[in-house]
mmCIF file of C-alpha atoms and ligand atoms in Angstrom:
data_model
loop_
_atom_site.group_PDB
_atom_site.id
_atom_site.type_symbol
_atom_site.label_atom_id
_atom_site.label_comp_id
_atom_site.label_asym_id
_atom_site.label_seq_id
_atom_site.Cartn_x
_atom_site.Cartn_y
_atom_site.Cartn_z
ATOM 1 C CA MET A 1409 0.172 0.032 -0.113
ATOM 2 C CA ALA A 1410 1.369 3.479 -0.734
ATOM 3 C CA GLU A 1411 2.411 5.645 2.125
ATOM 4 C CA LYS A 1412 -0.056 8.458 3.207
ATOM 5 C CA LYS A 1413 0.647 11.944 2.063
ATOM 6 C CA THR A 1414 1.183 14.140 5.071
ATOM 7 C CA ALA A 1415 -0.705 17.387 5.181
ATOM 8 C CA LEU A 1416 0.029 20.158 7.676
ATOM 9 C CA VAL A 1417 -2.923 22.352 8.490
ATOM 10 C CA THR A 1418 -2.279 25.768 10.395
ATOM 11 C CA GLY A 1419 -5.080 26.854 12.954
ATOM 12 C CA GLY A 1420 -6.530 22.835 12.903
ATOM 13 C CA SER A 1421 -8.305 23.307 16.340
ATOM 14 C CA ARG A 1422 -11.416 25.070 15.364
ATOM 15 C CA GLY A 1423 -13.565 26.269 12.902
ATOM 16 C CA ILE A 1424 -12.479 26.160 9.147
ATOM 17 C CA GLY A 1425 -8.956 24.543 10.004
ATOM 18 C CA ARG A 1426 -10.996 21.876 11.842
ATOM 19 C CA ALA A 1427 -13.209 21.275 8.854
ATOM 20 C CA ILE A 1428 -10.096 21.107 6.372
ATOM 21 C CA CYS A 1429 -8.471 18.365 8.788
ATOM 22 C CA GLU A 1430 -11.627 16.542 8.552
ATOM 23 C CA GLN A 1431 -11.885 16.675 4.916
ATOM 24 C CA LEU A 1432 -8.024 15.697 4.166
ATOM 25 C CA ALA A 1433 -8.190 12.907 6.639
ATOM 26 C CA ALA A 1434 -11.336 11.625 5.071
ATOM 27 C CA GLU A 1435 -9.718 11.555 1.673
ATOM 28 C CA GLY A 1436 -6.689 9.399 3.209
ATOM 29 C CA LEU A 1437 -3.890 11.903 4.115
ATOM 30 C CA HIS A 1438 -2.131 11.948 7.380
ATOM 31 C CA VAL A 1439 -2.865 15.246 8.971
ATOM 32 C CA LEU A 1440 -0.628 17.373 11.260
ATOM 33 C CA ILE A 1441 -3.273 19.479 13.252
ATOM 34 C CA ASN A 1442 -1.532 22.881 14.442
ATOM 35 C CA TYR A 1443 -2.817 25.179 16.676
ATOM 36 C CA ARG A 1444 -1.577 27.809 19.365
ATOM 37 C CA SER A 1445 -3.153 27.320 22.542
ATOM 38 C CA ASN A 1446 -6.361 25.506 22.603
ATOM 39 C CA HIS A 1447 -5.434 21.915 23.398
ATOM 40 C CA ALA A 1448 -8.861 20.498 24.259
ATOM 41 C CA GLU A 1449 -10.368 21.733 21.042
ATOM 42 C CA ALA A 1450 -7.167 20.305 18.989
ATOM 43 C CA GLU A 1451 -7.962 16.846 20.867
ATOM 44 C CA LEU A 1452 -11.556 17.144 19.346
ATOM 45 C CA THR A 1453 -10.328 17.423 15.880
ATOM 46 C CA LEU A 1454 -8.019 14.402 16.482
ATOM 47 C CA SER A 1455 -10.669 12.078 18.001
ATOM 48 C CA ALA A 1456 -12.959 12.856 15.300
ATOM 49 C CA ILE A 1457 -10.870 12.088 12.751
ATOM 50 C CA ARG A 1458 -9.732 8.999 14.494
ATOM 51 C CA GLU A 1459 -13.315 7.942 14.844
ATOM 52 C CA GLN A 1460 -13.881 8.171 11.154
ATOM 53 C CA GLY A 1461 -10.694 5.980 10.785
ATOM 54 C CA GLY A 1462 -8.345 8.543 9.746
ATOM 55 C CA SER A 1463 -4.918 9.396 10.758
ATOM 56 C CA ALA A 1464 -3.705 12.329 12.446
ATOM 57 C CA GLU A 1465 -1.476 13.993 15.147
ATOM 58 C CA LEU A 1466 -1.169 17.485 16.981
ATOM 59 C CA LEU A 1467 1.730 19.703 16.061
ATOM 60 C CA PRO A 1468 1.238 22.745 18.221
ATOM 61 C CA PHE A 1469 3.264 25.711 17.467
ATOM 62 C CA ASP A 1470 2.490 29.633 17.251
ATOM 63 C CA CYS A 1471 2.293 31.059 14.014
ATOM 64 C CA ALA A 1472 3.319 34.358 15.015
ATOM 65 C CA ASP A 1473 6.711 33.103 16.451
ATOM 66 C CA GLN A 1474 9.151 32.273 13.770
ATOM 67 C CA GLN A 1475 11.401 30.234 16.703
ATOM 68 C CA SER A 1476 8.352 28.341 17.843
ATOM 69 C CA ILE A 1477 7.382 27.311 13.833
ATOM 70 C CA GLU A 1478 10.774 26.620 12.821
ATOM 71 C CA SER A 1479 11.909 24.297 15.948
ATOM 72 C CA ALA A 1480 8.369 22.370 15.718
ATOM 73 C CA ILE A 1481 8.697 21.807 12.030
ATOM 74 C CA GLU A 1482 12.482 20.818 12.168
ATOM 75 C CA LYS A 1483 11.651 18.483 15.046
ATOM 76 C CA TRP A 1484 8.922 16.593 13.071
ATOM 77 C CA THR A 1485 10.961 16.370 9.835
ATOM 78 C CA THR A 1486 13.992 14.970 11.786
ATOM 79 C CA GLU A 1487 11.595 12.507 13.598
ATOM 80 C CA HIS A 1488 10.172 11.225 10.350
ATOM 81 C CA PRO A 1489 13.084 10.594 7.766
ATOM 82 C CA GLY A 1490 11.634 9.426 4.424
ATOM 83 C CA THR A 1491 8.594 11.194 4.612
ATOM 84 C CA PHE A 1492 7.581 15.087 4.097
ATOM 85 C CA ILE A 1493 4.934 17.305 4.453
ATOM 86 C CA GLU A 1494 3.559 17.135 0.651
ATOM 87 C CA VAL A 1495 0.606 19.439 1.365
ATOM 88 C CA LEU A 1496 0.565 22.814 3.339
ATOM 89 C CA VAL A 1497 -2.696 24.598 4.280
ATOM 90 C CA ASN A 1498 -2.008 27.733 5.674
ATOM 91 C CA ASN A 1499 -5.179 28.511 7.691
ATOM 92 C CA ALA A 1500 -4.500 30.130 11.257
ATOM 93 C CA GLY A 1501 -5.590 33.495 11.163
ATOM 94 C CA ILE A 1502 -6.765 36.314 13.803
ATOM 95 C CA ARG A 1503 -8.650 39.660 13.442
ATOM 96 C CA LYS A 1504 -8.600 42.593 15.866
ATOM 97 C CA ASP A 1505 -10.693 45.393 14.080
ATOM 98 C CA ASN A 1506 -10.344 48.804 14.634
ATOM 99 C CA VAL A 1507 -10.773 51.840 12.506
ATOM 100 C CA MET A 1508 -7.008 52.773 11.367
ATOM 101 C CA VAL A 1509 -7.213 56.402 13.350
ATOM 102 C CA MET A 1510 -7.846 54.393 16.582
ATOM 103 C CA MET A 1511 -5.760 51.470 15.693
ATOM 104 C CA SER A 1512 -2.846 50.730 18.087
ATOM 105 C CA ASN A 1513 0.428 49.156 17.090
ATOM 106 C CA ASP A 1514 -0.533 45.988 18.959
ATOM 107 C CA GLU A 1515 -3.727 45.670 17.008
ATOM 108 C CA TRP A 1516 -1.688 46.232 13.671
ATOM 109 C CA ASN A 1517 1.283 44.117 14.691
ATOM 110 C CA ASP A 1518 -0.692 41.074 16.213
ATOM 111 C CA VAL A 1519 -2.778 40.578 13.035
ATOM 112 C CA LEU A 1520 0.328 41.162 10.634
ATOM 113 C CA ASN A 1521 2.389 39.074 12.442
ATOM 114 C CA THR A 1522 0.062 35.860 12.597
ATOM 115 C CA ASN A 1523 -1.434 36.022 9.395
ATOM 116 C CA LEU A 1524 1.083 37.770 7.120
ATOM 117 C CA ASN A 1525 4.567 37.024 8.683
ATOM 118 C CA GLY A 1526 3.249 33.760 10.190
ATOM 119 C CA TRP A 1527 2.257 32.563 6.413
ATOM 120 C CA PHE A 1528 6.044 33.448 5.250
ATOM 121 C CA TRP A 1529 7.639 31.518 8.230
ATOM 122 C CA VAL A 1530 5.466 28.616 7.966
ATOM 123 C CA THR A 1531 5.614 28.380 4.139
ATOM 124 C CA ARG A 1532 9.333 28.656 3.903
ATOM 125 C CA ALA A 1533 9.883 25.903 6.445
ATOM 126 C CA ALA A 1534 7.282 23.371 5.199
ATOM 127 C CA SER A 1535 8.042 24.069 1.749
ATOM 128 C CA ARG A 1536 11.805 22.682 1.861
ATOM 129 C CA GLY A 1537 10.585 18.924 1.975
ATOM 130 C CA MET A 1538 8.372 19.660 -1.042
ATOM 131 C CA ILE A 1539 11.080 21.350 -3.236
ATOM 132 C CA GLY A 1540 13.560 18.565 -2.427
ATOM 133 C CA LYS A 1541 10.898 15.825 -3.629
ATOM 134 C CA ARG A 1542 9.585 18.034 -6.814
ATOM 135 C CA ARG A 1543 5.995 17.612 -5.762
ATOM 136 C CA GLY A 1544 3.358 19.520 -3.461
ATOM 137 C CA ARG A 1545 0.343 21.659 -2.892
ATOM 138 C CA ILE A 1546 -0.001 24.733 -0.948
ATOM 139 C CA VAL A 1547 -3.305 26.298 0.059
ATOM 140 C CA ASN A 1548 -3.313 29.857 1.771
ATOM 141 C CA ILE A 1549 -6.677 30.756 3.369
ATOM 142 C CA VAL A 1550 -7.238 34.369 2.520
ATOM 143 C CA SER A 1551 -10.388 36.472 2.712
ATOM 144 C CA LEU A 1552 -12.894 38.570 0.581
ATOM 145 C CA SER A 1553 -11.226 41.280 3.302
ATOM 146 C CA GLY A 1554 -7.930 41.073 1.431
ATOM 147 C CA ILE A 1555 -9.620 41.417 -2.061
ATOM 148 C CA LYS A 1556 -12.460 44.287 -1.558
ATOM 149 C CA GLY A 1557 -11.106 45.888 1.771
ATOM 150 C CA LEU A 1558 -13.052 46.323 4.548
ATOM 151 C CA PRO A 1559 -13.782 49.326 6.758
ATOM 152 C CA GLY A 1560 -12.309 48.634 10.370
ATOM 153 C CA GLN A 1561 -10.034 45.893 8.858
ATOM 154 C CA THR A 1562 -6.928 47.728 7.468
ATOM 155 C CA ASN A 1563 -4.623 45.283 9.507
ATOM 156 C CA TYR A 1564 -6.616 42.171 8.618
ATOM 157 C CA SER A 1565 -7.253 43.703 4.872
ATOM 158 C CA ALA A 1566 -3.540 44.307 4.413
ATOM 159 C CA SER A 1567 -2.395 40.764 5.863
ATOM 160 C CA LYS A 1568 -4.732 38.953 3.583
ATOM 161 C CA ALA A 1569 -3.996 40.902 0.553
ATOM 162 C CA GLY A 1570 -0.158 40.313 1.246
ATOM 163 C CA VAL A 1571 -0.734 36.727 1.407
ATOM 164 C CA ILE A 1572 -2.824 37.116 -1.947
ATOM 165 C CA GLY A 1573 0.400 38.881 -3.366
ATOM 166 C CA GLY A 1574 2.533 36.099 -1.956
ATOM 167 C CA THR A 1575 0.511 33.224 -3.333
ATOM 168 C CA LYS A 1576 0.766 34.661 -7.078
ATOM 169 C CA ALA A 1577 4.643 35.244 -6.685
ATOM 170 C CA LEU A 1578 5.230 31.844 -5.087
ATOM 171 C CA ALA A 1579 3.421 30.162 -7.526
ATOM 172 C CA GLN A 1580 5.565 31.410 -10.169
ATOM 173 C CA GLU A 1581 8.716 30.379 -8.230
ATOM 174 C CA LEU A 1582 7.657 26.757 -7.535
ATOM 175 C CA GLY A 1583 5.782 25.791 -10.718
ATOM 176 C CA ARG A 1584 8.601 23.934 -12.119
ATOM 177 C CA ARG A 1585 9.101 21.889 -9.072
ATOM 178 C CA ASN A 1586 5.782 20.700 -9.406
ATOM 179 C CA ILE A 1587 4.313 22.412 -6.510
ATOM 180 C CA THR A 1588 0.983 24.477 -6.656
ATOM 181 C CA VAL A 1589 0.144 27.366 -4.902
ATOM 182 C CA ASN A 1590 -3.349 28.818 -4.419
ATOM 183 C CA ALA A 1591 -5.429 30.430 -2.178
ATOM 184 C CA VAL A 1592 -9.003 30.371 -1.004
ATOM 185 C CA ALA A 1593 -10.794 33.587 -0.048
ATOM 186 C CA PRO A 1594 -13.940 32.925 2.076
ATOM 187 C CA GLY A 1595 -16.752 35.596 2.712
ATOM 188 C CA PHE A 1596 -18.761 35.129 5.983
ATOM 189 C CA ILE A 1597 -18.191 31.652 7.515
ATOM 190 C CA LYS A 1598 -20.042 30.405 10.642
ATOM 191 C CA THR A 1599 -17.397 30.086 13.169
ATOM 192 C CA ASP A 1600 -15.971 31.631 16.381
ATOM 193 C CA MET A 1601 -14.367 34.333 14.347
ATOM 194 C CA THR A 1602 -17.608 35.537 12.963
ATOM 195 C CA GLU A 1603 -19.552 35.040 16.254
ATOM 196 C CA ASP A 1604 -20.106 38.590 17.136
ATOM 197 C CA ILE A 1605 -21.306 39.396 13.516
ATOM 198 C CA ASP A 1606 -25.270 39.346 13.025
ATOM 199 C CA GLU A 1607 -25.836 37.029 10.292
ATOM 200 C CA GLY A 1608 -29.541 38.207 9.785
ATOM 201 C CA GLN A 1609 -28.018 41.807 8.813
ATOM 202 C CA TYR A 1610 -25.689 40.564 6.433
ATOM 203 C CA LYS A 1611 -28.399 38.470 4.725
ATOM 204 C CA GLN A 1612 -29.672 41.304 2.734
ATOM 205 C CA VAL A 1613 -26.256 41.735 0.867
ATOM 206 C CA ILE A 1614 -25.122 38.300 0.318
ATOM 207 C CA PRO A 1615 -26.832 36.881 -2.739
ATOM 208 C CA MET A 1616 -27.173 33.225 -1.470
ATOM 209 C CA ALA A 1617 -28.828 35.095 1.739
ATOM 210 C CA ARG A 1618 -26.955 33.070 4.410
ATOM 211 C CA PHE A 1619 -23.443 32.799 6.012
ATOM 212 C CA GLY A 1620 -21.333 29.672 4.627
ATOM 213 C CA THR A 1621 -19.990 26.468 6.489
ATOM 214 C CA PRO A 1622 -16.398 25.629 7.218
ATOM 215 C CA GLU A 1623 -17.229 22.549 5.371
ATOM 216 C CA GLU A 1624 -18.049 24.619 1.967
ATOM 217 C CA VAL A 1625 -14.581 26.022 2.252
ATOM 218 C CA ALA A 1626 -12.791 22.734 2.989
ATOM 219 C CA HIS A 1627 -14.337 21.376 -0.242
ATOM 220 C CA ALA A 1628 -12.554 23.965 -2.233
ATOM 221 C CA VAL A 1629 -9.385 23.022 -0.293
ATOM 222 C CA SER A 1630 -9.870 19.547 -1.022
ATOM 223 C CA PHE A 1631 -10.080 20.106 -4.787
ATOM 224 C CA LEU A 1632 -6.878 22.336 -4.856
ATOM 225 C CA VAL A 1633 -4.983 19.508 -3.031
ATOM 226 C CA SER A 1634 -6.545 16.953 -5.411
ATOM 227 C CA GLU A 1635 -4.921 15.594 -8.851
ATOM 228 C CA LYS A 1636 -7.944 17.256 -10.302
ATOM 229 C CA ALA A 1637 -6.352 20.517 -9.931
ATOM 230 C CA SER A 1638 -2.867 19.698 -11.090
ATOM 231 C CA TYR A 1639 -2.728 22.517 -13.750
ATOM 232 C CA ILE A 1640 -4.340 25.393 -11.371
ATOM 233 C CA THR A 1641 -1.595 27.567 -9.677
ATOM 234 C CA GLY A 1642 -1.625 31.117 -8.193
ATOM 235 C CA THR A 1643 -5.481 31.718 -8.475
ATOM 236 C CA VAL A 1644 -7.780 32.766 -5.672
ATOM 237 C CA ILE A 1645 -11.060 30.708 -5.380
ATOM 238 C CA GLN A 1646 -13.890 32.649 -3.631
ATOM 239 C CA VAL A 1647 -15.896 30.922 -1.443
ATOM 240 C CA ASN A 1648 -18.509 33.641 -0.398
ATOM 241 C CA GLY A 1649 -22.128 32.854 -1.593
ATOM 242 C CA GLY A 1650 -21.873 35.624 -4.227
ATOM 243 C CA LEU A 1651 -21.139 38.624 -1.905
ATOM 244 C CA TYR A 1652 -17.946 39.649 -4.095
ATOM 245 C CA THR A 1653 -19.068 40.361 -7.475
HETATM 246 P P1 NDP B 1945 -11.200 30.675 14.380
HETATM 247 O O1 NDP B 1945 -10.994 31.789 15.154
HETATM 248 O O2 NDP B 1945 -12.570 29.696 14.598
HETATM 249 O O3 NDP B 1945 -10.184 29.472 14.422
HETATM 250 C C1 NDP B 1945 -8.791 30.175 14.345
HETATM 251 C C2 NDP B 1945 -7.721 29.097 14.390
HETATM 252 O O4 NDP B 1945 -6.566 29.588 14.328
HETATM 253 C C3 NDP B 1945 -7.730 28.312 15.770
HETATM 254 O O5 NDP B 1945 -7.449 27.036 15.545
HETATM 255 C C4 NDP B 1945 -6.498 28.715 16.476
HETATM 256 O O6 NDP B 1945 -6.086 28.182 17.331
HETATM 257 C C5 NDP B 1945 -5.335 29.345 15.274
HETATM 258 N N1 NDP B 1945 -4.701 30.158 15.527
HETATM 259 C C6 NDP B 1945 -5.029 31.698 15.870
HETATM 260 N N2 NDP B 1945 -3.864 32.244 15.922
HETATM 261 C C7 NDP B 1945 -2.906 31.183 15.915
HETATM 262 C C8 NDP B 1945 -1.493 31.110 16.017
HETATM 263 N N3 NDP B 1945 -0.725 32.288 16.203
HETATM 264 N N4 NDP B 1945 -0.886 30.169 15.763
HETATM 265 C C9 NDP B 1945 -1.328 28.939 15.513
HETATM 266 N N5 NDP B 1945 -2.908 28.972 15.570
HETATM 267 C C10 NDP B 1945 -3.584 30.035 15.540
HETATM 268 O O7 NDP B 1945 -11.242 31.115 12.812
HETATM 269 P P2 NDP B 1945 -11.721 30.589 11.614
HETATM 270 O O8 NDP B 1945 -11.900 29.075 11.279
HETATM 271 O O9 NDP B 1945 -13.120 31.426 11.357
HETATM 272 O O10 NDP B 1945 -10.850 31.349 10.375
HETATM 273 C C11 NDP B 1945 -9.686 30.389 9.759
HETATM 274 C C12 NDP B 1945 -9.128 31.290 8.460
HETATM 275 O O11 NDP B 1945 -10.131 31.622 7.624
HETATM 276 C C13 NDP B 1945 -8.388 32.473 9.109
HETATM 277 O O12 NDP B 1945 -7.181 32.627 8.481
HETATM 278 C C14 NDP B 1945 -9.561 33.594 8.839
HETATM 279 O O13 NDP B 1945 -8.727 34.892 8.674
HETATM 280 C C15 NDP B 1945 -9.894 32.898 7.653
HETATM 281 N N6 NDP B 1945 -11.398 33.412 7.207
HETATM 282 C C16 NDP B 1945 -12.378 33.575 8.127
HETATM 283 C C17 NDP B 1945 -13.552 33.826 7.493
HETATM 284 C C18 NDP B 1945 -14.942 33.596 8.428
HETATM 285 O O14 NDP B 1945 -15.676 34.484 8.280
HETATM 286 N N7 NDP B 1945 -14.914 32.755 9.444
HETATM 287 C C19 NDP B 1945 -13.856 34.783 6.477
HETATM 288 C C20 NDP B 1945 -12.639 34.786 5.843
HETATM 289 C C21 NDP B 1945 -11.307 34.439 6.159
HETATM 290 P P3 NDP B 1945 -6.365 28.089 18.955
HETATM 291 O O15 NDP B 1945 -7.516 27.250 18.889
HETATM 292 O O16 NDP B 1945 -5.166 27.327 19.484
HETATM 293 O O17 NDP B 1945 -6.649 29.468 19.193
#
């Protein structure tokens, strides 16, 4: 039997990341579930995968901390000779909204460090194995906010727009190595991150008149990771119920 491919999903303890972990495990990948601090929720993702007969393990590190990322990935790689991270889903992200004139340096730096610098540090460390083996898939979870810009989110919009630019550039760097790099941009998805947003109010402006589910985002990721998407690179797939037109 062929060895399972390994996928690293950052922010896999909750929300969209959990749905991606469960989807990829159901498709036969071995999943490294990353999270920052919510160990109990990460354990729930792990047990849900195992109950379905899938294979996964926890790999905690802080995506806003270069040292934490590099030591965790290096340790895992050393302990697993002969295998490599073939699929990377950069999903971990935070928002700390404020109008720019009131925005603190911490609000700016925390969001940029997690969403954009973290993307750079994780991708640089995790893509080394793919480059050596000349195959891989990288999928970055961005946002409608990074395409359209949303008021009160200059930090978040800038971080996600930065990842979209990085996705397009990296796709061109890694194409010859048979590694695809794409992004998925969700609109409003029902998770802890959107708990404070009133779905009723947004129903008026979303053509499909509802928030999306984490599973609906996970399906787009699953397609980009699959063999079916072997000639798609440098793109952004929007999963937003028609909100951005
Ligand atoms: P949640 O707030 O529900 O979950 C966030 C996840 O990211 C958790 O697993 C959390 O881990 C992890 N995380 C946060 N910071 C770090 C860090 N520094 N290091 C490691 N892990 C971290 O978010 P969503 O599921 O809603 O969002 C997932 C992604 O989708 C994000 O990138 C977000 O920007 C994007 N997105 C979400 C939308 C939505 O409507 N929900 C819309 C558009 C984009 P822990 O449990 O340990 O805290």
